[in-house]
């Protein structure tokens, strides 16, 4: 690499305008995803949500456990066939869903992609739809719980 | 669980709503799929990327016989859809999405809309008002020019018919003398000032990704709880 090309950004982020597409928080969640579930064979959830399709390139599954008394999410685990943005945003979402004693079902249904992106410090615009995947899978999981498992 | 079934529709009407914006009225053989006002269809076009299709919000209400998609010609995919004419067939997913009011505790609803983002909001507002929703409904609607306002007449008619429905138009790229229009960008302060009980209302923000992100941040910074901010960013 010669001197002149050395400092030319490889890709330009709409959000950061710097040489790396993702910020440090996004990179951390992509490289060290929290609450990921690799093998769900023995995992017993109270609700499951699946969105996307492997044929389309993106797929997301979210499983939740609910405290029946408080109606709060006690566990939120997930697995995706998706890109770095989908991994990072769903990892962050799983933290938001379970921190501070767990999110209420009401708040889980009102969690927006923007709230997840805000905690992540932003994603490039062209990756916006990746943050929607986790959000939709969580909504599906809550709906599954309410329709099939709630007391 | 998301359903990957598809439905074929025949275009029975094509309406020019504003410069570069057209509504397609879609009729299906057999029963029209049910939907919740605010949901969208994913249109699939053979030989076009992305293969999974692109999503377009339904502008009509669930009580109407046919589904209406209102689409702005921007990007190759949208232009390809709008190249279709009356009598042509298009294939879509079943209705999907979570951009709709939760039946509950809010003191009223505010819709914060940029341009073509009016489509799901038109469906939600129309559905609520035709079912005698009594709480305040306020629309804050930003467009570049007056000519760009999609559904201008239909919205004004809705406001005349329902005293609990108020509209604040914003025009950003031309000077407007008409006192019924605000000029410049809408602000969170204006929105909260003109929303009844803003801290107990639910806000529905819809438009481009930038518009949605900016308004979400502004309203949150302005003191609105993030769980009261519903969003649908168009991409």
mmCIF file of C-alpha atoms in Angstrom, chain B residues 21-201:
data_model
loop_
_atom_site.group_PDB
_atom_site.id
_atom_site.type_symbol
_atom_site.label_atom_id
_atom_site.label_comp_id
_atom_site.label_asym_id
_atom_site.label_seq_id
_atom_site.Cartn_x
_atom_site.Cartn_y
_atom_site.Cartn_z
ATOM 1 C CA UNK B 21 -46.509 9.546 -6.285
ATOM 2 C CA UNK B 22 -49.118 7.039 -7.434
ATOM 3 C CA UNK B 23 -51.717 4.897 -5.700
ATOM 4 C CA UNK B 24 -52.362 1.383 -6.962
ATOM 5 C CA UNK B 25 -55.731 -0.063 -6.024
ATOM 6 C CA UNK B 26 -55.336 -3.825 -5.799
ATOM 7 C CA UNK B 27 -58.025 -6.440 -6.179
ATOM 8 C CA UNK B 28 -57.503 -10.090 -5.391
ATOM 9 C CA UNK B 29 -59.526 -13.070 -6.521
ATOM 10 C CA UNK B 30 -61.242 -14.553 -3.488
ATOM 11 C CA UNK B 31 -60.993 -13.150 -0.022
ATOM 12 C CA UNK B 32 -58.807 -10.116 0.570
ATOM 13 C CA UNK B 33 -56.248 -10.877 3.309
ATOM 14 C CA UNK B 34 -57.140 -9.211 6.621
ATOM 15 C CA UNK B 35 -54.755 -6.585 7.960
ATOM 16 C CA UNK B 36 -54.276 -4.171 10.811
ATOM 17 C CA UNK B 37 -54.174 -0.489 9.836
ATOM 18 C CA UNK B 38 -50.480 0.454 9.743
ATOM 19 C CA UNK B 39 -49.200 -2.800 8.261
ATOM 20 C CA UNK B 40 -47.395 -3.242 4.949
ATOM 21 C CA UNK B 41 -47.102 -5.613 2.020
ATOM 22 C CA UNK B 42 -43.819 -6.801 0.572
ATOM 23 C CA UNK B 43 -44.000 -6.588 -3.204
ATOM 24 C CA UNK B 44 -41.968 -9.143 -5.124
ATOM 25 C CA UNK B 45 -40.854 -8.485 -8.677
ATOM 26 C CA UNK B 46 -39.302 -11.263 -10.747
ATOM 27 C CA UNK B 47 -35.794 -10.443 -11.989
ATOM 28 C CA UNK B 48 -35.420 -7.477 -9.624
ATOM 29 C CA UNK B 49 -33.167 -7.076 -6.609
ATOM 30 C CA UNK B 50 -33.735 -7.536 -3.799
ATOM 31 C CA UNK B 51 -35.230 -10.967 -4.486
ATOM 32 C CA UNK B 52 -37.135 -10.858 -1.204
ATOM 33 C CA UNK B 53 -38.926 -7.748 -2.489
ATOM 34 C CA UNK B 54 -39.544 -4.347 -0.943
ATOM 35 C CA UNK B 55 -42.149 -3.336 1.589
ATOM 36 C CA UNK B 56 -44.838 -0.717 1.034
ATOM 37 C CA UNK B 57 -47.328 0.406 3.656
ATOM 38 C CA UNK B 58 -51.017 -0.003 2.995
ATOM 39 C CA UNK B 59 -52.739 3.382 2.695
ATOM 40 C CA UNK B 60 -56.335 2.152 2.665
ATOM 41 C CA UNK B 61 -58.307 1.144 5.756
ATOM 42 C CA UNK B 62 -59.242 -2.453 6.666
ATOM 43 C CA UNK B 63 -62.933 -1.680 6.058
ATOM 44 C CA UNK B 64 -62.320 -0.952 2.366
ATOM 45 C CA UNK B 65 -62.919 -3.707 -0.158
ATOM 46 C CA UNK B 66 -59.572 -3.378 -1.891
ATOM 47 C CA UNK B 67 -56.052 -2.662 -0.712
ATOM 48 C CA UNK B 68 -54.370 0.546 -1.848
ATOM 49 C CA UNK B 69 -50.605 0.997 -1.964
ATOM 50 C CA UNK B 70 -49.338 4.539 -2.457
ATOM 51 C CA UNK B 71 -45.796 4.563 -3.802
ATOM 52 C CA UNK B 72 -43.273 7.283 -4.520
ATOM 53 C CA UNK B 73 -41.127 6.740 -7.611
ATOM 54 C CA UNK B 74 -37.697 6.675 -6.018
ATOM 55 C CA UNK B 75 -35.233 3.919 -6.790
ATOM 56 C CA UNK B 76 -35.294 1.259 -9.454
ATOM 57 C CA UNK B 77 -37.655 -1.083 -7.608
ATOM 58 C CA UNK B 78 -40.373 1.511 -6.957
ATOM 59 C CA UNK B 79 -40.143 2.759 -10.524
ATOM 60 C CA UNK B 80 -40.529 -0.822 -11.763
ATOM 61 C CA UNK B 81 -43.688 -1.269 -9.702
ATOM 62 C CA UNK B 82 -45.076 2.017 -10.962
ATOM 63 C CA UNK B 83 -44.399 0.952 -14.552
ATOM 64 C CA UNK B 84 -47.324 -1.436 -14.039
ATOM 65 C CA UNK B 85 -50.691 -0.315 -15.357
ATOM 66 C CA UNK B 86 -54.352 -1.115 -14.742
ATOM 67 C CA UNK B 87 -54.959 -4.781 -15.559
ATOM 68 C CA UNK B 88 -51.440 -5.876 -14.649
ATOM 69 C CA UNK B 89 -50.785 -8.345 -11.819
ATOM 70 C CA UNK B 90 -48.396 -7.988 -8.894
ATOM 71 C CA UNK B 91 -47.462 -10.455 -6.164
ATOM 72 C CA UNK B 92 -47.038 -9.534 -2.518
ATOM 73 C CA UNK B 93 -46.548 -11.093 0.902
ATOM 74 C CA UNK B 94 -49.370 -11.243 3.398
ATOM 75 C CA UNK B 95 -49.806 -8.021 5.422
ATOM 76 C CA UNK B 96 -47.222 -7.677 8.177
ATOM 77 C CA UNK B 97 -45.742 -5.164 10.615
ATOM 78 C CA UNK B 98 -46.138 -3.730 14.102
ATOM 79 C CA UNK B 99 -46.625 -0.019 13.416
ATOM 80 C CA UNK B 100 -50.070 0.355 14.938
ATOM 81 C CA UNK B 101 -51.556 1.724 18.162
ATOM 82 C CA UNK B 102 -51.716 -0.533 21.177
ATOM 83 C CA UNK B 103 -55.276 -0.616 22.465
ATOM 84 C CA UNK B 104 -54.683 0.991 25.817
ATOM 85 C CA UNK B 105 -53.878 3.855 27.996
ATOM 86 C CA UNK B 106 -52.776 6.743 25.795
ATOM 87 C CA UNK B 107 -54.516 10.092 26.095
ATOM 88 C CA UNK B 108 -54.479 10.499 22.316
ATOM 89 C CA UNK B 109 -52.306 10.037 19.272
ATOM 90 C CA UNK B 110 -49.880 12.245 17.376
ATOM 91 C CA UNK B 111 -48.593 11.379 13.921
ATOM 92 C CA UNK B 112 -45.262 12.877 12.918
ATOM 93 C CA UNK B 113 -44.865 12.372 9.207
ATOM 94 C CA UNK B 114 -42.389 13.211 6.479
ATOM 95 C CA UNK B 115 -43.547 12.983 2.847
ATOM 96 C CA UNK B 116 -44.573 9.532 1.664
ATOM 97 C CA UNK B 117 -44.508 8.369 5.314
ATOM 98 C CA UNK B 118 -48.157 9.420 5.357
ATOM 99 C CA UNK B 119 -49.251 6.046 3.923
ATOM 100 C CA UNK B 120 -49.531 3.859 7.074
ATOM 101 C CA UNK B 121 -50.689 6.868 9.095
ATOM 102 C CA UNK B 122 -53.502 7.533 6.619
ATOM 103 C CA UNK B 123 -54.684 3.980 7.159
ATOM 104 C CA UNK B 124 -54.444 4.169 10.961
ATOM 105 C CA UNK B 125 -56.076 7.605 11.260
ATOM 106 C CA UNK B 126 -58.834 6.719 8.820
ATOM 107 C CA UNK B 127 -59.514 3.453 10.622
ATOM 108 C CA UNK B 128 -59.643 5.078 14.065
ATOM 109 C CA UNK B 129 -61.839 7.978 13.006
ATOM 110 C CA UNK B 130 -64.290 5.837 11.065
ATOM 111 C CA UNK B 131 -64.657 3.782 14.264
ATOM 112 C CA UNK B 132 -65.508 6.904 16.291
ATOM 113 C CA UNK B 133 -62.201 7.220 18.117
ATOM 114 C CA UNK B 134 -62.911 10.108 20.481
ATOM 115 C CA UNK B 135 -59.463 11.037 21.808
ATOM 116 C CA UNK B 136 -57.386 13.784 20.162
ATOM 117 C CA UNK B 137 -55.583 12.817 16.952
ATOM 118 C CA UNK B 138 -53.015 15.306 15.653
ATOM 119 C CA UNK B 139 -51.086 15.081 12.412
ATOM 120 C CA UNK B 140 -47.800 16.929 11.906
ATOM 121 C CA UNK B 141 -47.052 16.531 8.217
ATOM 122 C CA UNK B 142 -43.905 17.810 6.518
ATOM 123 C CA UNK B 143 -43.427 18.157 2.762
ATOM 124 C CA UNK B 144 -41.031 20.023 0.523
ATOM 125 C CA UNK B 145 -43.749 21.904 -1.361
ATOM 126 C CA UNK B 146 -47.528 22.215 -1.167
ATOM 127 C CA UNK B 147 -47.829 20.184 -4.359
ATOM 128 C CA UNK B 148 -46.007 17.284 -2.668
ATOM 129 C CA UNK B 149 -48.689 16.822 -0.002
ATOM 130 C CA UNK B 150 -50.129 13.353 -0.556
ATOM 131 C CA UNK B 151 -53.822 12.935 0.376
ATOM 132 C CA UNK B 152 -54.210 16.706 0.981
ATOM 133 C CA UNK B 153 -57.919 16.783 0.135
ATOM 134 C CA UNK B 154 -58.727 13.516 1.910
ATOM 135 C CA UNK B 155 -56.954 14.715 5.063
ATOM 136 C CA UNK B 156 -58.729 18.077 5.036
ATOM 137 C CA UNK B 157 -62.071 16.311 4.569
ATOM 138 C CA UNK B 158 -61.282 14.015 7.491
ATOM 139 C CA UNK B 159 -60.428 17.042 9.668
ATOM 140 C CA UNK B 160 -63.672 18.802 8.734
ATOM 141 C CA UNK B 161 -65.672 15.714 9.618
ATOM 142 C CA UNK B 162 -63.939 14.896 12.914
ATOM 143 C CA UNK B 163 -63.392 17.801 15.368
ATOM 144 C CA UNK B 164 -60.894 15.695 17.365
ATOM 145 C CA UNK B 165 -58.591 15.467 14.315
ATOM 146 C CA UNK B 166 -56.191 18.376 13.760
ATOM 147 C CA UNK B 167 -53.556 18.844 11.052
ATOM 148 C CA UNK B 168 -50.378 20.959 11.072
ATOM 149 C CA UNK B 169 -48.783 21.117 7.636
ATOM 150 C CA UNK B 170 -45.126 22.030 7.266
ATOM 151 C CA UNK B 171 -43.539 23.132 3.987
ATOM 152 C CA UNK B 172 -39.740 23.082 3.930
ATOM 153 C CA UNK B 173 -38.651 24.139 0.433
ATOM 154 C CA UNK B 174 -40.931 26.990 -0.607
ATOM 155 C CA UNK B 175 -42.330 30.151 0.908
ATOM 156 C CA UNK B 176 -46.005 29.790 1.699
ATOM 157 C CA UNK B 177 -48.257 32.743 2.428
ATOM 158 C CA UNK B 178 -51.287 30.649 3.392
ATOM 159 C CA UNK B 179 -51.556 30.848 7.229
ATOM 160 C CA UNK B 180 -52.767 27.235 7.312
ATOM 161 C CA UNK B 181 -49.226 26.132 6.502
ATOM 162 C CA UNK B 182 -46.086 26.377 8.598
ATOM 163 C CA UNK B 183 -42.805 26.942 6.809
ATOM 164 C CA UNK B 184 -39.527 25.290 7.717
ATOM 165 C CA UNK B 185 -38.831 22.067 9.562
ATOM 166 C CA UNK B 186 -41.094 20.902 12.342
ATOM 167 C CA UNK B 187 -39.577 20.836 15.817
ATOM 168 C CA UNK B 188 -40.172 18.663 18.857
ATOM 169 C CA UNK B 189 -41.159 21.787 20.764
ATOM 170 C CA UNK B 190 -43.875 22.631 18.239
ATOM 171 C CA UNK B 191 -45.127 19.047 18.258
ATOM 172 C CA UNK B 192 -45.354 18.715 22.038
ATOM 173 C CA UNK B 193 -46.868 22.192 22.382
ATOM 174 C CA UNK B 194 -49.614 21.297 19.909
ATOM 175 C CA UNK B 195 -50.315 17.798 21.269
ATOM 176 C CA UNK B 196 -52.888 17.365 24.021
ATOM 177 C CA UNK B 197 -51.268 15.849 27.132
ATOM 178 C CA UNK B 198 -48.059 15.068 25.206
ATOM 179 C CA UNK B 199 -46.532 12.954 27.968
ATOM 180 C CA UNK B 200 -49.513 10.606 27.953
ATOM 181 C CA UNK B 201 -49.958 10.495 24.173
#
